[in-house]
Amino acid sequence: MFMDSSSNSKLPNPVAINLQASEFTLTTGKSTQIVVSLSNTGTTGEYYLVSILDLPTGWLSPSGPSSIWLAPGAQEKVLFTITPPVPQGEAAQTYTGRVHVARQNAPDISQDLEVKLTFQPAGNIKAASSAFESQGRIGVSLSSIQFSAAPGDTVTIPIILVNRGLQKDTFRLGVEGIPLSWVSTAAPLTSLEPGEQKEISLLIQPVHSPTSQAGRNKFSLSDTSQSAPDQLVKVDCILTLAAVTRFSATLQPKQINAGQPVTVSVKNEGNFPQVFQLKLHSLDDRLLFEHLPPETSPQPLSTAVTQLHAPGSTPQVPGGNPAALTIAAGETASFRFSARPRQQPLISTGTVSYAYAASVKTQQKEGPLLQGQVVGHGMIPIWILPVAMALCAIVFLGAIILGNRTGSRAGSATQTSAAAGTAMVAGATQTIVANQTAAAIAGQQDTDGDGLINQRELELGTDPKNADSDNAGLLDGIEVYQLGTNPLNPDSDGDALIDGKEVQLKLNPLNPDTDGDGLRDGDELSLGTDPLKPDTDSDGLVDGAENQNCPNFLNPDTDGDGIIDGKDLNPCDPNNPALTATAASLLPTATVSPTSTPIPTSVPLPKFGGVILFVSSRDGNPEVYTLDDAGHIRRMTDNQAADIQAVWAPNLQRFAFTSNRDGQNEIYLMNADGTGLVNLTTNPADDQYPTWSVDGNWIAFSSNRDGNYEIYLLNVNTFETQNLTNNPANDTQPDWVNSTTFDLEGESILFTSDRDGNQEIYRIKTDRSEQVNLTANPANDQMAKGSPDGALVVFTSNRDGNQDIYSMRIDGKGATNLTNNPANDYGPCWAPSQAWVAFTTDRDGNNEVYITKSGNPELYNLTNNPNPDQVSDWR
């Protein structure tokens, strides 16, 4: 339930404050989140402080107010985690708190919204426990195994110890998986009589440090018998640390000459990677700022953000994104910029100071202003005026002397001539002075009309008499101030195309691979592929993954077998059967029982749990198979068509898959025993990539039935179909995620889209709201799968030079390379236990299904077959 409180707000409209809920029922020892939403529908921005009042700060994370900037039209959310102690007594207890929102610069302008918290009776703690472990004589009971805190807060964990033995014993409490410096207890040793139980408290206080990484931290509590040390009980728990934004910044040097570089160093003192932006302010509106590349850059001008900006504005990189740095927790990085006056005074009477300020900000808050000064000088030194006057005086005296020498030759006529001579010499002197003045001012001239003043050209090393110093087909001023390219290098990005040609073709002269397909722009023009289209022949494979031979980037079906290369498990084998509509009509429609064969392997497989669905052409064409941890492989489909992209229903009683058995790709449904085949889509378009909803009633899939690929929702019971994305870009590869445990927004769908110019992973709610780009990386990110608990995502990316498997949080943060192998690893999915990740790789010469553990060197080849195998799903 959302409560719009803007109508009676003391805060000036149009700021609206909403609570997702105002009443909460809390279970003993478990955490609850309060979500506060703020919306700015006005035209000005403002900082607000959001806090929870009238509840003990020890219950809250974060315990203090959160500062939030609301830009015009923006909507932001603030989350507070409530972790109360165990209530005493049998009666329910109710507490009333307030959500307090105030203007940061005017705290008296505020608004309060009431929240009510009701605690259920503690009762018999053992019976209400969410975790109870017993081993021999020891019993351990916890009211919860999931805890949350912000660094600096304290989490209290009540633990019930039970002596299930026949004699008195002493038990030692232990903690593993988190730093022991965070842990304290008043009772590390507990003595119990036979059958006795006792409650002890364990305190966990994560320190304020970048090493206290935000996110989920697995740890275990153990209890060991002192009289029988082999008697040990462990309970696995999870501690979720809140993200803390904290940073410091310094500016050096504080005083510079015009055009001299300035460095702003930023240290991320928070506990998660942050994106920092630099804002520059000309306090008296007289400076222009210019961003510079890092000092370590091998080609400063080719990578610099060199566009000049109006005072008070934040510099923009090509493409319109604010200048930004991503800094890992505990790391330091630097911005560099220069500043110069908008207008220099003509006559210099000394130095002129121009004040400015820089500030560093994140999405959460902005740091203090860092003050600096630029020292400038006039264009003409003051000493040139007395020199000019002295020259005039000398000429005047010379004229008088000359007149006296010739005075006897003529009377008034001579005097007139002398006066004329004096005027002539004086005029010549004035011309000399004027020329000297013009020469002094020449530094502000633009001799070649390229948009760069001569003085600036001398600083950059460009030719002030050549409007296009590098013959790149662009004026030097356009390269420096508009494009950020290098006016001394005709090919700034080294892609074998001169910068002017790239601009003409609408390519990015600062990106050697504009479409992100793995081929340089110049090479694409030579090869005949399209540098603005990552998949020139639209076969599902990016151009960089193909070549001039096989698979060919200009031929969507290189081997001519009727299966486009992107869906062909072996695009260079013409023996794959081509499926036509005529052939499809002759295929048998009878279902077959799945067959079962053991997996051949010389390495013992781990007990990974669940059943894996994968696609293999080991029987002549792509079919769907299953694999369990006993090594048994079962063929699930038996058809001459290509059956691919299989996904389990939540109850494992049936599965959906993509097949072209009716002449084009359709979504089919089949029971796990091979019966009950149903075509769910029956549409002449290309329908593929099915994924199940959490309740098993809906399937999301991708289709081009409206002219481009979109994500659609299909009710498997009523066949109702809805368009979810509706964007002119191509949206594919959906995955339905249930993230209610870690994301209060509930179910959402991950998908791949090229709407930002390259493949990125997005998340969208099932009501079409809140579409978020999770990856925002210049590489191609695709094939995302959410974890069973909805907290993490695995996906495929080539951001490190080739395709690898990465994981990240459901909010897109904390991306980590899991495979990091020179082979191509792609198409990951999670084990139901979330302990393993399966993926497809060609590291053994052909595609195989591997599994690995995150942060663990364990790696197994599950299929080990000379034919291509590709993982689809795991439940």
PDB file of N, CA, C and O in Angstrom, residues 308-354:
ATOM      1  N   LEU A 308      35.192  22.457 -23.624  1.00  0.00           N
ATOM      2  CA  LEU A 308      35.090  23.559 -22.676  1.00  0.00           C
ATOM      3  C   LEU A 308      33.646  23.736 -22.243  1.00  0.00           C
ATOM      4  O   LEU A 308      32.718  23.442 -22.984  1.00  0.00           O
ATOM      5  N   HIS A 309      33.467  24.271 -21.041  1.00  0.00           N
ATOM      6  CA  HIS A 309      32.121  24.326 -20.473  1.00  0.00           C
ATOM      7  C   HIS A 309      31.859  25.686 -19.859  1.00  0.00           C
ATOM      8  O   HIS A 309      32.763  26.381 -19.416  1.00  0.00           O
ATOM      9  N   ALA A 310      30.601  25.988 -19.802  1.00  0.00           N
ATOM     10  CA  ALA A 310      30.190  27.236 -19.178  1.00  0.00           C
ATOM     11  C   ALA A 310      30.446  27.185 -17.684  1.00  0.00           C
ATOM     12  O   ALA A 310      30.478  26.109 -17.086  1.00  0.00           O
ATOM     13  N   PRO A 311      30.637  28.329 -17.044  1.00  0.00           N
ATOM     14  CA  PRO A 311      30.905  28.339 -15.602  1.00  0.00           C
ATOM     15  C   PRO A 311      29.806  27.658 -14.824  1.00  0.00           C
ATOM     16  O   PRO A 311      28.624  27.807 -15.133  1.00  0.00           O
ATOM     17  N   GLY A 312      30.225  26.901 -13.818  1.00  0.00           N
ATOM     18  CA  GLY A 312      29.266  26.242 -12.950  1.00  0.00           C
ATOM     19  C   GLY A 312      28.735  24.944 -13.478  1.00  0.00           C
ATOM     20  O   GLY A 312      28.008  24.255 -12.798  1.00  0.00           O
ATOM     21  N   SER A 313      29.090  24.580 -14.706  1.00  0.00           N
ATOM     22  CA  SER A 313      28.553  23.345 -15.271  1.00  0.00           C
ATOM     23  C   SER A 313      29.502  22.200 -15.038  1.00  0.00           C
ATOM     24  O   SER A 313      30.675  22.397 -14.763  1.00  0.00           O
ATOM     25  N   THR A 314      28.967  20.977 -15.135  1.00  0.00           N
ATOM     26  CA  THR A 314      29.795  19.784 -15.026  1.00  0.00           C
ATOM     27  C   THR A 314      30.235  19.361 -16.415  1.00  0.00           C
ATOM     28  O   THR A 314      29.414  19.245 -17.315  1.00  0.00           O
ATOM     29  N   PRO A 315      31.556  19.128 -16.655  1.00  0.00           N
ATOM     30  CA  PRO A 315      32.024  18.740 -17.987  1.00  0.00           C
ATOM     31  C   PRO A 315      31.320  17.487 -18.476  1.00  0.00           C
ATOM     32  O   PRO A 315      30.957  16.615 -17.694  1.00  0.00           O
ATOM     33  N   GLN A 316      31.155  17.387 -19.770  1.00  0.00           N
ATOM     34  CA  GLN A 316      30.497  16.241 -20.384  1.00  0.00           C
ATOM     35  C   GLN A 316      31.475  15.497 -21.280  1.00  0.00           C
ATOM     36  O   GLN A 316      32.228  16.115 -22.023  1.00  0.00           O
ATOM     37  N   VAL A 317      31.452  14.165 -21.210  1.00  0.00           N
ATOM     38  CA  VAL A 317      32.244  13.362 -22.119  1.00  0.00           C
ATOM     39  C   VAL A 317      31.443  13.162 -23.391  1.00  0.00           C
ATOM     40  O   VAL A 317      30.240  13.357 -23.407  1.00  0.00           O
ATOM     41  N   PRO A 318      32.117  12.778 -24.516  1.00  0.00           N
ATOM     42  CA  PRO A 318      31.357  12.536 -25.747  1.00  0.00           C
ATOM     43  C   PRO A 318      30.246  11.537 -25.504  1.00  0.00           C
ATOM     44  O   PRO A 318      30.440  10.496 -24.892  1.00  0.00           O
ATOM     45  N   GLY A 319      29.065  11.852 -25.986  1.00  0.00           N
ATOM     46  CA  GLY A 319      27.909  10.990 -25.753  1.00  0.00           C
ATOM     47  C   GLY A 319      26.992  11.537 -24.686  1.00  0.00           C
ATOM     48  O   GLY A 319      25.905  11.051 -24.494  1.00  0.00           O
ATOM     49  N   GLY A 320      27.448  12.572 -23.949  1.00  0.00           N
ATOM     50  CA  GLY A 320      26.555  13.231 -23.019  1.00  0.00           C
ATOM     51  C   GLY A 320      26.611  12.730 -21.603  1.00  0.00           C
ATOM     52  O   GLY A 320      25.831  13.127 -20.781  1.00  0.00           O
ATOM     53  N   ASN A 321      27.549  11.817 -21.242  1.00  0.00           N
ATOM     54  CA  ASN A 321      27.604  11.316 -19.877  1.00  0.00           C
ATOM     55  C   ASN A 321      28.498  12.210 -19.031  1.00  0.00           C
ATOM     56  O   ASN A 321      29.562  12.628 -19.483  1.00  0.00           O
ATOM     57  N   PRO A 322      28.126  12.499 -17.767  1.00  0.00           N
ATOM     58  CA  PRO A 322      28.980  13.327 -16.922  1.00  0.00           C
ATOM     59  C   PRO A 322      30.322  12.653 -16.703  1.00  0.00           C
ATOM     60  O   PRO A 322      30.416  11.437 -16.639  1.00  0.00           O
ATOM     61  N   ALA A 323      31.396  13.484 -16.605  1.00  0.00           N
ATOM     62  CA  ALA A 323      32.716  12.939 -16.319  1.00  0.00           C
ATOM     63  C   ALA A 323      32.660  12.194 -14.988  1.00  0.00           C
ATOM     64  O   ALA A 323      32.206  12.743 -13.995  1.00  0.00           O
ATOM     65  N   ALA A 324      33.085  10.937 -14.959  1.00  0.00           N
ATOM     66  CA  ALA A 324      32.902  10.106 -13.778  1.00  0.00           C
ATOM     67  C   ALA A 324      34.040   9.116 -13.645  1.00  0.00           C
ATOM     68  O   ALA A 324      34.723   8.784 -14.615  1.00  0.00           O
ATOM     69  N   LEU A 325      34.256   8.664 -12.406  1.00  0.00           N
ATOM     70  CA  LEU A 325      35.226   7.620 -12.100  1.00  0.00           C
ATOM     71  C   LEU A 325      34.541   6.565 -11.249  1.00  0.00           C
ATOM     72  O   LEU A 325      33.801   6.892 -10.321  1.00  0.00           O
ATOM     73  N   THR A 326      34.787   5.295 -11.568  1.00  0.00           N
ATOM     74  CA  THR A 326      34.335   4.204 -10.710  1.00  0.00           C
ATOM     75  C   THR A 326      35.509   3.774  -9.851  1.00  0.00           C
ATOM     76  O   THR A 326      36.549   3.365 -10.371  1.00  0.00           O
ATOM     77  N   ILE A 327      35.361   3.872  -8.544  1.00  0.00           N
ATOM     78  CA  ILE A 327      36.466   3.604  -7.611  1.00  0.00           C
ATOM     79  C   ILE A 327      36.047   2.486  -6.664  1.00  0.00           C
ATOM     80  O   ILE A 327      34.990   2.547  -6.034  1.00  0.00           O
ATOM     81  N   ALA A 328      36.877   1.451  -6.578  1.00  0.00           N
ATOM     82  CA  ALA A 328      36.603   0.331  -5.681  1.00  0.00           C
ATOM     83  C   ALA A 328      36.746   0.768  -4.227  1.00  0.00           C
ATOM     84  O   ALA A 328      37.408   1.769  -3.916  1.00  0.00           O
ATOM     85  N   ALA A 329      36.132   0.019  -3.333  1.00  0.00           N
ATOM     86  CA  ALA A 329      36.210   0.324  -1.907  1.00  0.00           C
ATOM     87  C   ALA A 329      37.668   0.330  -1.452  1.00  0.00           C
ATOM     88  O   ALA A 329      38.426  -0.582  -1.755  1.00  0.00           O
ATOM     89  N   GLY A 330      38.051   1.395  -0.748  1.00  0.00           N
ATOM     90  CA  GLY A 330      39.401   1.508  -0.228  1.00  0.00           C
ATOM     91  C   GLY A 330      40.418   2.034  -1.215  1.00  0.00           C
ATOM     92  O   GLY A 330      41.572   2.269  -0.839  1.00  0.00           O
ATOM     93  N   GLU A 331      40.038   2.244  -2.475  1.00  0.00           N
ATOM     94  CA  GLU A 331      40.972   2.680  -3.508  1.00  0.00           C
ATOM     95  C   GLU A 331      40.881   4.187  -3.714  1.00  0.00           C
ATOM     96  O   GLU A 331      39.918   4.844  -3.307  1.00  0.00           O
ATOM     97  N   THR A 332      41.911   4.748  -4.388  1.00  0.00           N
ATOM     98  CA  THR A 332      41.982   6.180  -4.681  1.00  0.00           C
ATOM     99  C   THR A 332      42.172   6.379  -6.176  1.00  0.00           C
ATOM    100  O   THR A 332      42.920   5.639  -6.814  1.00  0.00           O
ATOM    101  N   ALA A 333      41.485   7.337  -6.745  1.00  0.00           N
ATOM    102  CA  ALA A 333      41.654   7.699  -8.151  1.00  0.00           C
ATOM    103  C   ALA A 333      41.551   9.212  -8.257  1.00  0.00           C
ATOM    104  O   ALA A 333      41.156   9.897  -7.308  1.00  0.00           O
ATOM    105  N   SER A 334      41.910   9.759  -9.434  1.00  0.00           N
ATOM    106  CA  SER A 334      42.014  11.210  -9.558  1.00  0.00           C
ATOM    107  C   SER A 334      41.338  11.726 -10.813  1.00  0.00           C
ATOM    108  O   SER A 334      41.389  11.091 -11.874  1.00  0.00           O
ATOM    109  N   PHE A 335      40.691  12.886 -10.682  1.00  0.00           N
ATOM    110  CA  PHE A 335      40.263  13.687 -11.814  1.00  0.00           C
ATOM    111  C   PHE A 335      41.358  14.712 -12.115  1.00  0.00           C
ATOM    112  O   PHE A 335      42.073  15.145 -11.215  1.00  0.00           O
ATOM    113  N   ARG A 336      41.468  15.136 -13.374  1.00  0.00           N
ATOM    114  CA  ARG A 336      42.387  16.219 -13.744  1.00  0.00           C
ATOM    115  C   ARG A 336      41.631  17.202 -14.633  1.00  0.00           C
ATOM    116  O   ARG A 336      40.834  16.813 -15.482  1.00  0.00           O
ATOM    117  N   PHE A 337      41.916  18.476 -14.417  1.00  0.00           N
ATOM    118  CA  PHE A 337      41.291  19.502 -15.243  1.00  0.00           C
ATOM    119  C   PHE A 337      42.187  20.729 -15.256  1.00  0.00           C
ATOM    120  O   PHE A 337      43.168  20.825 -14.503  1.00  0.00           O
ATOM    121  N   SER A 338      41.890  21.653 -16.151  1.00  0.00           N
ATOM    122  CA  SER A 338      42.552  22.954 -16.158  1.00  0.00           C
ATOM    123  C   SER A 338      41.481  24.027 -16.250  1.00  0.00           C
ATOM    124  O   SER A 338      40.321  23.748 -16.571  1.00  0.00           O
ATOM    125  N   ALA A 339      41.877  25.261 -15.953  1.00  0.00           N
ATOM    126  CA  ALA A 339      40.936  26.378 -15.987  1.00  0.00           C
ATOM    127  C   ALA A 339      41.653  27.594 -16.536  1.00  0.00           C
ATOM    128  O   ALA A 339      42.859  27.785 -16.326  1.00  0.00           O
ATOM    129  N   ARG A 340      40.919  28.418 -17.248  1.00  0.00           N
ATOM    130  CA  ARG A 340      41.464  29.669 -17.754  1.00  0.00           C
ATOM    131  C   ARG A 340      40.343  30.703 -17.788  1.00  0.00           C
ATOM    132  O   ARG A 340      39.162  30.363 -17.846  1.00  0.00           O
ATOM    133  N   PRO A 341      40.725  31.997 -17.765  1.00  0.00           N
ATOM    134  CA  PRO A 341      39.698  33.051 -17.779  1.00  0.00           C
ATOM    135  C   PRO A 341      38.912  33.040 -19.083  1.00  0.00           C
ATOM    136  O   PRO A 341      39.449  32.740 -20.155  1.00  0.00           O
ATOM    137  N   ARG A 342      37.653  33.386 -18.982  1.00  0.00           N
ATOM    138  CA  ARG A 342      36.834  33.532 -20.187  1.00  0.00           C
ATOM    139  C   ARG A 342      37.334  34.693 -21.034  1.00  0.00           C
ATOM    140  O   ARG A 342      37.354  34.629 -22.266  1.00  0.00           O
ATOM    141  N   GLN A 343      37.760  35.803 -20.386  1.00  0.00           N
ATOM    142  CA  GLN A 343      38.303  36.962 -21.082  1.00  0.00           C
ATOM    143  C   GLN A 343      39.491  37.490 -20.290  1.00  0.00           C
ATOM    144  O   GLN A 343      39.411  37.666 -19.077  1.00  0.00           O
ATOM    145  N   GLN A 344      40.612  37.732 -20.992  1.00  0.00           N
ATOM    146  CA  GLN A 344      41.763  38.319 -20.339  1.00  0.00           C
ATOM    147  C   GLN A 344      41.699  39.838 -20.447  1.00  0.00           C
ATOM    148  O   GLN A 344      41.281  40.375 -21.487  1.00  0.00           O
ATOM    149  N   PRO A 345      42.125  40.569 -19.406  1.00  0.00           N
ATOM    150  CA  PRO A 345      42.180  42.039 -19.516  1.00  0.00           C
ATOM    151  C   PRO A 345      43.224  42.456 -20.553  1.00  0.00           C
ATOM    152  O   PRO A 345      44.223  41.767 -20.752  1.00  0.00           O
ATOM    153  N   LEU A 346      42.980  43.580 -21.230  1.00  0.00           N
ATOM    154  CA  LEU A 346      43.896  44.019 -22.277  1.00  0.00           C
ATOM    155  C   LEU A 346      45.215  44.506 -21.693  1.00  0.00           C
ATOM    156  O   LEU A 346      46.295  44.118 -22.145  1.00  0.00           O
ATOM    157  N   ILE A 347      45.141  45.353 -20.675  1.00  0.00           N
ATOM    158  CA  ILE A 347      46.347  45.911 -20.065  1.00  0.00           C
ATOM    159  C   ILE A 347      46.568  45.254 -18.722  1.00  0.00           C
ATOM    160  O   ILE A 347      45.656  45.151 -17.909  1.00  0.00           O
ATOM    161  N   SER A 348      47.790  44.798 -18.482  1.00  0.00           N
ATOM    162  CA  SER A 348      48.108  44.124 -17.233  1.00  0.00           C
ATOM    163  C   SER A 348      48.727  45.093 -16.257  1.00  0.00           C
ATOM    164  O   SER A 348      49.740  45.734 -16.567  1.00  0.00           O
ATOM    165  N   THR A 349      48.128  45.213 -15.111  1.00  0.00           N
ATOM    166  CA  THR A 349      48.704  46.025 -14.023  1.00  0.00           C
ATOM    167  C   THR A 349      49.215  45.126 -12.913  1.00  0.00           C
ATOM    168  O   THR A 349      49.488  45.578 -11.821  1.00  0.00           O
ATOM    169  N   GLY A 350      49.324  43.831 -13.143  1.00  0.00           N
ATOM    170  CA  GLY A 350      49.740  42.853 -12.148  1.00  0.00           C
ATOM    171  C   GLY A 350      48.955  41.573 -12.334  1.00  0.00           C
ATOM    172  O   GLY A 350      48.343  41.347 -13.374  1.00  0.00           O
ATOM    173  N   THR A 351      48.956  40.721 -11.338  1.00  0.00           N
ATOM    174  CA  THR A 351      48.214  39.457 -11.430  1.00  0.00           C
ATOM    175  C   THR A 351      46.734  39.677 -11.131  1.00  0.00           C
ATOM    176  O   THR A 351      46.362  40.597 -10.395  1.00  0.00           O
ATOM    177  N   VAL A 352      45.896  38.826 -11.743  1.00  0.00           N
ATOM    178  CA  VAL A 352      44.458  38.855 -11.511  1.00  0.00           C
ATOM    179  C   VAL A 352      44.046  37.481 -10.996  1.00  0.00           C
ATOM    180  O   VAL A 352      44.412  36.459 -11.598  1.00  0.00           O
ATOM    181  N   SER A 353      43.306  37.403  -9.897  1.00  0.00           N
ATOM    182  CA  SER A 353      42.902  36.124  -9.299  1.00  0.00           C
ATOM    183  C   SER A 353      41.450  35.835  -9.627  1.00  0.00           C
ATOM    184  O   SER A 353      40.586  36.722  -9.574  1.00  0.00           O
ATOM    185  N   TYR A 354      41.185  34.562  -9.958  1.00  0.00           N
ATOM    186  CA  TYR A 354      39.837  34.104 -10.259  1.00  0.00           C
ATOM    187  C   TYR A 354      39.521  32.939  -9.321  1.00  0.00           C
ATOM    188  O   TYR A 354      40.219  31.933  -9.321  1.00  0.00           O
TER     189      TYR A 354
END
